[in-house]
């Protein structure tokens, strides 16, 4: 099991087609006793459903590419700041575990996803998401003032 999540039940959501990418992620996660479930698409995904996931994986390529998803992802992030998001795309030049794409996701993984990258992404997504939540709360408080 991934050491960081040894004593926790983790439920991950997946937005995108149930394709090879989904199958590979599901297998890697299930071998570590982490559940990956297809989530309702962004258009029907309500706050309660989104909040029920510990981490949300988004298959950018399967949804038409980053240009098509940029507004949807940023709106999802603002509406659901407590849900760590991991974007996956074969157009990324490398895995990105820092906060450079924070408006869209907490972590970006290059497809095909490698096991060590997946393990690190789970930890970093949760860590980076805490910073994202602080940013959203700061902006909400200052806009409301």
Backbone as ProteinMPNN parsed JSONL, in Angstrom:
{"seq_chain_A": "XXXXXXXXXXXXXXXXXXXXXXXXXXXXXXXXXXXXXXXXXXXXXXXXXXXXXXXXXXXXXXXXXXXXXXXXXXXXXXXXXXXXXXXXXXXXXXXXXXXXXXXXXXXXXXXXXXXXXXXXXXXXXXXXXXXXXXXXXXXXXXXXX", "coords_chain_A": {"N_chain_A": [[0.843, -1.182, 0.0], [0.398, 2.308, -0.626], [2.475, 4.161, 1.356], [1.783, 6.585, 2.661], [-0.98, 6.553, 2.879], [-1.731, 4.449, 4.454], [-3.391, 3.85, 6.706], [-5.899, 4.764, 6.014], [-9.077, 4.934, 4.371], [-9.37, 5.511, 1.058], [-11.043, 7.257, -1.443], [-11.235, 7.768, -4.774], [-12.215, 9.831, -7.484], [-12.993, 9.801, -10.993], [-12.964, 11.669, -13.838], [-13.771, 11.483, -17.089], [-13.433, 9.478, -20.096], [-14.086, 5.971, -19.734], [-11.559, 4.473, -20.373], [-8.43, 3.049, -21.548], [-6.605, 4.491, -19.962], [-8.124, 4.965, -17.646], [-8.486, 2.279, -16.804], [-5.826, 1.464, -16.242], [-5.09, 3.259, -14.166], [-7.05, 2.549, -12.267], [-6.334, -0.121, -11.72], [-3.693, 0.226, -10.661], [-4.241, 1.783, -8.402], [-6.116, 0.177, -7.021], [-4.552, -1.985, -6.331], [-3.363, -0.997, -4.171], [-5.335, -0.752, -2.375], [-7.024, 1.435, -2.808], [-9.86, 3.068, -3.901], [-11.09, 3.713, -7.148], [-13.447, 5.457, -8.872], [-15.716, 5.999, -11.563], [-16.769, 9.279, -11.967], [-19.652, 11.392, -12.037], [-20.027, 13.41, -14.943], [-18.572, 16.729, -15.308], [-20.672, 18.579, -15.8], [-22.91, 17.571, -14.487], [-22.034, 17.063, -11.974], [-22.484, 17.474, -8.693], [-21.993, 19.528, -5.722], [-22.047, 17.972, -3.334], [-21.525, 15.375, -4.284], [-18.98, 15.749, -5.432], [-17.52, 16.473, -3.157], [-17.477, 14.071, -1.851], [-15.337, 12.652, -2.708], [-11.915, 11.876, -2.134], [-9.799, 12.516, -3.755], [-9.745, 13.826, -7.046], [-9.389, 12.64, -10.256], [-8.706, 13.826, -13.503], [-9.112, 13.241, -16.82], [-7.74, 14.903, -19.162], [-7.207, 14.723, -21.963], [-9.126, 12.875, -22.82], [-11.36, 14.394, -22.552], [-11.361, 16.286, -24.477], [-9.177, 18.012, -24.476], [-6.991, 20.544, -23.036], [-7.576, 23.207, -23.765], [-10.297, 23.143, -24.253], [-11.24, 22.469, -21.761], [-10.502, 24.358, -19.862], [-12.077, 26.515, -18.7], [-14.129, 25.062, -17.465], [-12.704, 23.453, -15.656], [-11.458, 25.425, -14.016], [-13.728, 26.647, -12.896], [-14.806, 24.453, -11.525], [-12.791, 24.08, -9.621], [-12.968, 26.441, -8.114], [-15.58, 26.251, -7.139], [-15.405, 23.9, -5.673], [-13.244, 23.847, -3.638], [-12.07, 22.16, -1.731], [-11.528, 19.702, -2.855], [-8.971, 17.804, -3.911], [-7.338, 17.916, -7.058], [-6.149, 16.041, -9.785], [-4.766, 16.4, -12.83], [-4.532, 14.713, -15.958], [-2.634, 14.195, -18.85], [-1.368, 13.526, -22.121], [-0.123, 15.562, -23.364], [1.35, 17.092, -21.653], [4.652, 18.049, -20.866], [6.041, 16.954, -18.809], [5.664, 15.407, -15.539], [4.09, 17.372, -13.078], [4.407, 18.569, -9.981], [4.21, 20.834, -8.526], [2.755, 24.072, -7.744], [2.099, 25.412, -10.071], [-0.017, 25.27, -11.899], [-2.238, 25.836, -10.408], [-4.827, 27.014, -10.478], [-6.191, 25.287, -12.054], [-5.581, 22.642, -11.277], [-4.185, 20.549, -8.663], [-2.05, 18.898, -9.097], [-0.281, 17.811, -11.99], [-0.153, 15.185, -14.26], [1.808, 13.461, -16.615], [0.706, 11.46, -19.222], [1.551, 8.205, -20.447], [0.729, 7.295, -17.104], [3.058, 6.736, -14.581], [3.82, 4.386, -11.992], [5.425, 5.33, -9.674], [5.042, 8.107, -10.008], [2.297, 8.328, -9.728], [1.965, 7.594, -7.042], [3.379, 9.681, -5.737], [1.825, 11.801, -6.646], [-0.598, 11.538, -5.266], [0.054, 12.21, -2.629], [1.158, 14.83, -2.98], [-0.974, 16.195, -4.202], [-2.878, 16.41, -2.172], [-1.426, 17.921, -0.294], [-0.814, 20.283, -1.813], [-3.389, 21.122, -2.253], [-4.239, 22.166, 0.165], [-2.999, 24.655, 0.229], [-4.289, 25.8, -1.966], [-6.931, 25.955, -0.974], [-6.563, 27.859, 1.051], [-5.907, 30.093, -0.54], [-8.319, 30.472, -1.986], [-10.105, 31.016, 0.125], [-8.961, 33.376, 1.144], [-9.324, 35.126, -1.045], [-12.128, 35.129, -1.224], [-12.83, 36.277, 1.236], [-11.694, 38.829, 0.968], [-12.935, 39.859, -1.291], [-15.569, 39.943, -0.485], [-15.415, 41.841, 1.442]], "CA_chain_A": [[0.0, 0.0, 0.0], [1.115, 3.571, -0.573], [2.753, 4.363, 2.776], [1.114, 7.77, 3.199], [-2.416, 6.311, 3.055], [-1.831, 3.105, 5.007], [-4.481, 3.668, 7.665], [-7.083, 5.516, 5.582], [-9.83, 4.496, 3.198], [-9.301, 6.593, 0.085], [-11.97, 7.128, -2.567], [-10.881, 8.692, -5.849], [-13.13, 9.946, -8.614], [-12.351, 9.903, -12.308], [-13.795, 12.312, -14.851], [-13.227, 11.194, -18.406], [-13.941, 8.21, -20.618], [-13.564, 4.757, -19.107], [-10.671, 3.938, -21.4], [-7.222, 2.392, -21.039], [-6.072, 5.324, -18.875], [-8.934, 4.663, -16.474], [-8.19, 0.912, -16.37], [-4.487, 1.425, -15.646], [-5.171, 3.94, -12.866], [-7.87, 1.742, -11.363], [-5.514, -1.266, -11.313], [-2.606, 0.665, -9.785], [-4.805, 2.23, -7.13], [-6.752, -0.935, -6.302], [-3.5, -2.828, -5.742], [-3.029, -0.306, -2.923], [-6.59, -0.646, -1.637], [-7.639, 2.739, -3.031], [-10.959, 2.945, -4.845], [-11.26, 4.69, -8.229], [-14.79, 5.325, -9.423], [-16.102, 7.03, -12.522], [-17.624, 10.311, -11.383], [-20.537, 12.063, -12.971], [-19.311, 14.459, -15.673], [-18.567, 18.045, -14.679], [-21.937, 19.301, -15.921], [-23.9, 17.05, -13.545], [-21.371, 16.799, -10.705], [-22.889, 18.414, -7.655], [-21.034, 19.768, -4.649], [-22.035, 16.841, -2.406], [-20.817, 14.258, -4.912], [-17.566, 16.117, -5.551], [-16.929, 16.449, -1.82], [-17.385, 12.697, -1.363], [-14.072, 12.076, -3.178], [-10.692, 12.365, -1.502], [-9.003, 13.056, -4.857], [-10.419, 13.708, -8.333], [-8.536, 12.557, -11.443], [-9.384, 14.348, -14.688], [-8.447, 12.861, -18.079], [-7.867, 16.07, -20.03], [-7.256, 14.318, -23.368], [-10.404, 12.22, -23.066], [-12.426, 15.393, -22.485], [-11.22, 17.236, -25.573], [-7.975, 18.827, -24.372], [-6.956, 21.602, -22.028], [-8.258, 24.413, -24.253], [-11.743, 22.939, -24.105], [-11.59, 22.229, -20.364], [-9.935, 25.361, -18.951], [-13.128, 27.203, -17.941], [-14.826, 24.072, -16.645], [-11.819, 23.089, -14.549], [-11.286, 26.541, -13.076], [-14.995, 26.787, -12.165], [-14.881, 23.323, -10.589], [-11.839, 24.342, -8.529], [-13.497, 27.515, -7.271], [-16.793, 25.756, -6.485], [-15.068, 22.739, -4.838], [-11.828, 24.022, -3.302], [-11.58, 21.102, -0.858], [-11.311, 18.453, -3.592], [-7.708, 17.79, -4.652], [-7.507, 17.53, -8.458], [-4.977, 15.597, -10.539], [-5.006, 16.385, -14.279], [-3.697, 13.766, -16.703], [-2.619, 14.462, -20.291], [-0.118, 13.169, -22.808], [0.467, 16.777, -23.916], [2.261, 17.679, -20.675], [6.034, 17.645, -21.135], [6.521, 16.202, -17.649], [4.817, 15.47, -14.359], [4.247, 18.655, -12.398], [3.899, 18.415, -8.623], [4.184, 22.122, -7.833], [1.478, 24.79, -7.783], [2.091, 26.306, -11.232], [-1.327, 25.208, -12.563], [-3.141, 25.731, -9.273], [-6.201, 27.385, -10.812], [-6.801, 24.147, -12.748], [-5.353, 21.366, -10.591], [-3.139, 20.525, -7.655], [-0.95, 18.141, -9.684], [-0.466, 17.433, -13.402], [0.621, 13.999, -14.608], [1.953, 13.117, -18.025], [0.251, 10.121, -19.568], [1.009, 7.24, -19.498], [1.097, 7.539, -15.717], [3.948, 5.746, -13.983], [3.481, 4.076, -10.61], [6.006, 6.274, -8.707], [4.399, 9.415, -10.183], [0.955, 8.233, -9.144], [2.111, 7.614, -5.589], [3.742, 11.041, -5.338], [0.717, 12.709, -6.955], [-1.604, 11.454, -4.208], [0.544, 13.0, -1.499], [1.309, 16.242, -3.343], [-2.289, 16.789, -4.483], [-3.483, 16.751, -0.882], [-0.635, 19.019, 0.269], [-1.023, 21.49, -2.616], [-4.775, 21.552, -2.125], [-4.367, 23.006, 1.368], [-2.618, 26.003, -0.207], [-5.374, 26.276, -2.827], [-8.052, 26.328, -0.117], [-6.209, 29.133, 1.679], [-6.026, 31.138, -1.565], [-9.735, 30.699, -2.269], [-10.696, 31.674, 1.294], [-8.426, 34.729, 1.184], [-10.0, 35.92, -2.077], [-13.54, 35.266, -0.853], [-12.928, 37.237, 2.336], [-11.335, 40.168, 0.509], [-13.943, 40.306, -2.255], [-16.785, 40.206, 0.283], [-15.192, 42.992, 2.344]], "C_chain_A": [[0.886, 1.242, 0.0], [1.261, 3.952, 0.898], [1.952, 5.508, 3.388], [-0.357, 7.513, 3.538], [-2.7, 4.964, 3.711], [-3.051, 2.887, 5.894], [-5.768, 4.386, 7.278], [-7.764, 4.826, 4.414], [-9.886, 5.684, 2.255], [-10.246, 6.271, -1.069], [-11.623, 8.207, -3.59], [-11.957, 8.67, -6.919], [-12.34, 10.106, -9.894], [-13.343, 10.532, -13.275], [-13.094, 12.146, -16.186], [-13.781, 9.862, -18.877], [-13.312, 7.021, -19.876], [-12.755, 3.985, -20.149], [-9.483, 3.238, -20.762], [-6.624, 3.169, -19.875], [-6.811, 5.028, -17.574], [-8.585, 3.285, -15.924], [-6.833, 0.805, -15.685], [-4.491, 2.086, -14.269], [-5.93, 3.096, -11.843], [-7.077, 0.545, -10.836], [-4.413, -0.851, -10.334], [-3.138, 1.071, -8.414], [-5.402, 1.065, -6.341], [-5.716, -1.883, -5.701], [-3.004, -2.231, -4.434], [-4.264, -0.024, -2.08], [-7.202, 0.753, -1.676], [-8.667, 2.579, -4.14], [-10.921, 4.066, -5.876], [-12.613, 4.431, -8.86], [-15.015, 6.372, -10.499], [-17.049, 8.007, -11.834], [-18.551, 10.837, -12.471], [-19.725, 13.121, -13.702], [-19.446, 15.806, -14.983], [-19.941, 18.708, -14.695], [-22.978, 18.837, -14.909], [-23.327, 16.809, -12.155], [-21.746, 17.866, -9.687], [-21.841, 18.521, -6.564], [-20.92, 18.562, -3.716], [-21.286, 15.653, -3.005], [-19.333, 14.557, -5.004], [-16.874, 16.008, -4.198], [-16.789, 15.04, -1.264], [-16.086, 12.01, -1.81], [-12.897, 12.704, -2.448], [-9.782, 13.027, -2.53], [-9.785, 12.829, -6.148], [-9.363, 13.684, -9.446], [-9.346, 13.031, -12.642], [-8.539, 14.016, -15.91], [-8.682, 13.978, -19.096], [-8.008, 15.67, -21.495], [-8.599, 13.693, -23.72], [-11.589, 13.174, -23.052], [-12.261, 16.485, -23.536], [-10.022, 18.166, -25.484], [-8.117, 19.987, -23.413], [-7.68, 22.868, -22.491], [-9.764, 24.319, -24.062], [-12.163, 22.886, -22.635], [-11.206, 23.347, -19.4], [-11.002, 26.074, -18.111], [-13.837, 26.245, -16.99], [-13.99, 23.697, -15.428], [-11.671, 24.219, -13.536], [-12.569, 26.781, -12.277], [-15.167, 25.672, -11.134], [-14.001, 23.583, -9.375], [-12.371, 25.416, -7.58], [-14.72, 27.039, -6.488], [-16.512, 24.643, -5.487], [-13.611, 22.811, -4.376], [-11.246, 22.915, -2.434], [-11.327, 19.778, -1.54], [-9.983, 18.552, -4.346], [-7.921, 17.239, -6.06], [-6.153, 17.17, -9.069], [-5.379, 15.542, -12.009], [-4.037, 15.398, -14.922], [-3.802, 14.096, -18.178], [-1.298, 14.002, -20.892], [0.528, 14.389, -23.454], [1.4, 17.48, -22.923], [3.675, 17.172, -20.962], [6.611, 16.804, -20.002], [5.461, 16.216, -16.562], [5.113, 16.781, -13.646], [3.577, 18.558, -11.027], [3.873, 19.733, -7.854], [2.84, 22.809, -8.065], [1.338, 25.676, -9.015], [0.763, 26.316, -11.99], [-2.45, 25.2, -11.535], [-4.584, 26.11, -9.578], [-6.947, 26.22, -11.467], [-6.691, 22.84, -11.976], [-4.245, 21.513, -9.56], [-1.884, 19.829, -8.158], [-1.305, 17.854, -11.137], [0.433, 16.24, -13.699], [0.642, 13.799, -16.113], [1.5, 11.676, -18.216], [1.245, 9.487, -20.531], [1.583, 7.465, -18.094], [1.949, 6.383, -15.205], [3.608, 5.585, -12.501], [4.107, 5.046, -9.603], [5.376, 7.674, -8.802], [3.011, 9.42, -9.567], [1.034, 8.315, -7.627], [2.428, 9.029, -5.094], [2.582, 12.015, -5.576], [-0.351, 12.684, -5.865], [-1.196, 12.3, -3.009], [0.564, 14.487, -1.838], [-0.034, 16.922, -3.632], [-2.96, 17.239, -3.188], [-2.747, 17.941, -0.264], [-0.89, 20.331, -0.482], [-2.442, 22.024, -2.47], [-5.002, 22.41, -0.885], [-4.021, 24.455, 1.032], [-3.72, 26.608, -1.08], [-6.564, 26.737, -1.985], [-7.79, 27.659, 0.588], [-6.353, 30.292, 0.695], [-7.483, 31.485, -1.844], [-10.39, 31.434, -1.1], [-10.218, 33.124, 1.394], [-9.145, 35.621, 0.184], [-11.477, 36.121, -1.762], [-13.719, 36.3, 0.249], [-12.655, 38.658, 1.863], [-12.315, 40.722, -0.528], [-15.22, 40.695, -1.523], [-16.644, 41.466, 1.137], [-15.475, 44.302, 1.694]], "O_chain_A": [[1.985, 1.232, 0.555], [0.261, 4.053, 1.61], [1.491, 5.4, 4.525], [-0.918, 8.192, 4.398], [-3.783, 4.404, 3.543], [-3.677, 1.829, 5.829], [-6.636, 4.596, 8.125], [-7.109, 4.21, 3.573], [-10.395, 6.746, 2.617], [-10.246, 5.16, -1.6], [-11.709, 9.401, -3.305], [-12.535, 7.625, -7.219], [-11.172, 10.495, -9.882], [-14.428, 9.996, -13.503], [-11.971, 12.612, -16.382], [-14.511, 9.193, -18.146], [-12.158, 7.074, -19.453], [-13.211, 2.992, -20.717], [-9.519, 2.876, -19.586], [-6.179, 2.566, -18.898], [-6.19, 4.861, -16.525], [-8.407, 3.127, -14.716], [-6.702, 0.131, -14.663], [-3.953, 1.528, -13.312], [-5.501, 2.952, -10.699], [-7.139, 0.232, -9.647], [-4.219, -1.494, -9.302], [-2.546, 0.738, -7.387], [-5.213, 0.977, -5.128], [-5.973, -2.514, -4.676], [-2.299, -2.896, -3.674], [-4.246, 0.826, -1.19], [-7.817, 1.202, -0.709], [-8.371, 2.018, -5.195], [-10.743, 5.232, -5.524], [-12.894, 3.326, -9.325], [-14.557, 7.507, -10.369], [-18.018, 7.598, -11.195], [-18.262, 10.735, -13.663], [-18.803, 13.685, -13.113], [-20.343, 15.998, -14.162], [-20.336, 19.332, -13.71], [-23.84, 19.62, -14.509], [-24.053, 16.395, -11.251], [-21.36, 19.027, -9.82], [-20.919, 17.709, -6.488], [-19.812, 18.171, -3.348], [-20.504, 14.998, -2.315], [-18.51, 13.699, -4.684], [-15.756, 15.5, -4.113], [-16.054, 14.832, -0.299], [-15.772, 10.914, -1.344], [-12.883, 13.905, -2.179], [-9.076, 13.985, -2.215], [-10.408, 11.784, -6.331], [-8.547, 14.599, -9.558], [-10.52, 12.689, -12.786], [-7.395, 14.455, -16.023], [-9.693, 13.993, -19.798], [-8.85, 16.225, -22.201], [-9.146, 13.949, -24.792], [-12.686, 12.819, -23.482], [-12.953, 17.502, -23.486], [-9.863, 19.034, -26.342], [-9.223, 20.364, -23.027], [-8.332, 23.532, -21.685], [-10.421, 25.311, -23.745], [-13.3, 23.214, -22.298], [-11.557, 23.281, -18.222], [-10.822, 26.214, -16.901], [-14.109, 26.591, -15.841], [-14.499, 23.631, -14.309], [-11.753, 23.988, -12.33], [-12.497, 27.09, -11.087], [-15.615, 25.913, -10.013], [-14.409, 23.339, -8.24], [-12.228, 25.293, -6.364], [-14.882, 27.38, -5.316], [-17.287, 24.447, -4.55], [-12.824, 21.919, -4.693], [-10.026, 22.747, -2.406], [-10.946, 18.812, -0.879], [-9.88, 19.303, -5.317], [-8.596, 16.227, -6.242], [-5.161, 17.879, -8.902], [-6.227, 14.738, -12.396], [-2.889, 15.261, -14.499], [-4.9, 14.261, -18.71], [-0.248, 14.08, -20.254], [1.609, 14.278, -24.033], [2.159, 18.368, -23.313], [3.864, 15.994, -21.265], [7.553, 16.037, -20.204], [4.477, 16.95, -16.653], [6.255, 17.24, -13.617], [2.353, 18.476, -10.921], [3.551, 19.753, -6.666], [1.893, 22.178, -8.534], [0.534, 26.608, -9.007], [0.457, 27.3, -12.664], [-3.505, 24.613, -11.777], [-5.493, 25.552, -8.964], [-8.176, 26.168, -11.442], [-7.606, 22.018, -12.015], [-3.473, 22.471, -9.584], [-0.78, 20.128, -7.705], [-2.474, 17.675, -11.478], [1.633, 16.274, -13.427], [-0.374, 13.95, -16.791], [1.876, 10.789, -17.45], [1.758, 10.202, -21.391], [2.761, 7.782, -17.929], [1.606, 5.213, -15.373], [3.166, 6.528, -11.845], [3.389, 5.553, -8.742], [5.2, 8.345, -7.785], [2.6, 10.407, -8.956], [0.253, 9.031, -7.0], [1.812, 9.512, -4.144], [2.383, 12.946, -4.795], [-0.95, 13.719, -5.573], [-2.017, 13.023, -2.444], [0.049, 15.308, -1.079], [-0.203, 18.104, -3.333], [-3.539, 18.323, -3.124], [-3.383, 18.869, 0.236], [-1.151, 21.364, 0.135], [-2.671, 23.231, -2.552], [-5.866, 23.286, -0.888], [-4.685, 25.377, 1.505], [-4.044, 27.789, -0.947], [-7.141, 27.791, -2.252], [-8.691, 28.489, 0.708], [-6.863, 31.353, 1.055], [-7.84, 32.66, -1.929], [-11.152, 32.377, -1.315], [-11.015, 34.01, 1.704], [-9.534, 36.741, 0.514], [-12.017, 37.197, -2.019], [-14.649, 37.106, 0.204], [-13.316, 39.596, 2.31], [-12.494, 41.936, -0.622], [-15.88, 41.666, -1.894], [-17.642, 42.083, 1.509], [-15.332, 45.349, 2.327]]}, "name": "protein", "num_of_chains": 1, "seq": "XXXXXXXXXXXXXXXXXXXXXXXXXXXXXXXXXXXXXXXXXXXXXXXXXXXXXXXXXXXXXXXXXXXXXXXXXXXXXXXXXXXXXXXXXXXXXXXXXXXXXXXXXXXXXXXXXXXXXXXXXXXXXXXXXXXXXXXXXXXXXXXXX"}
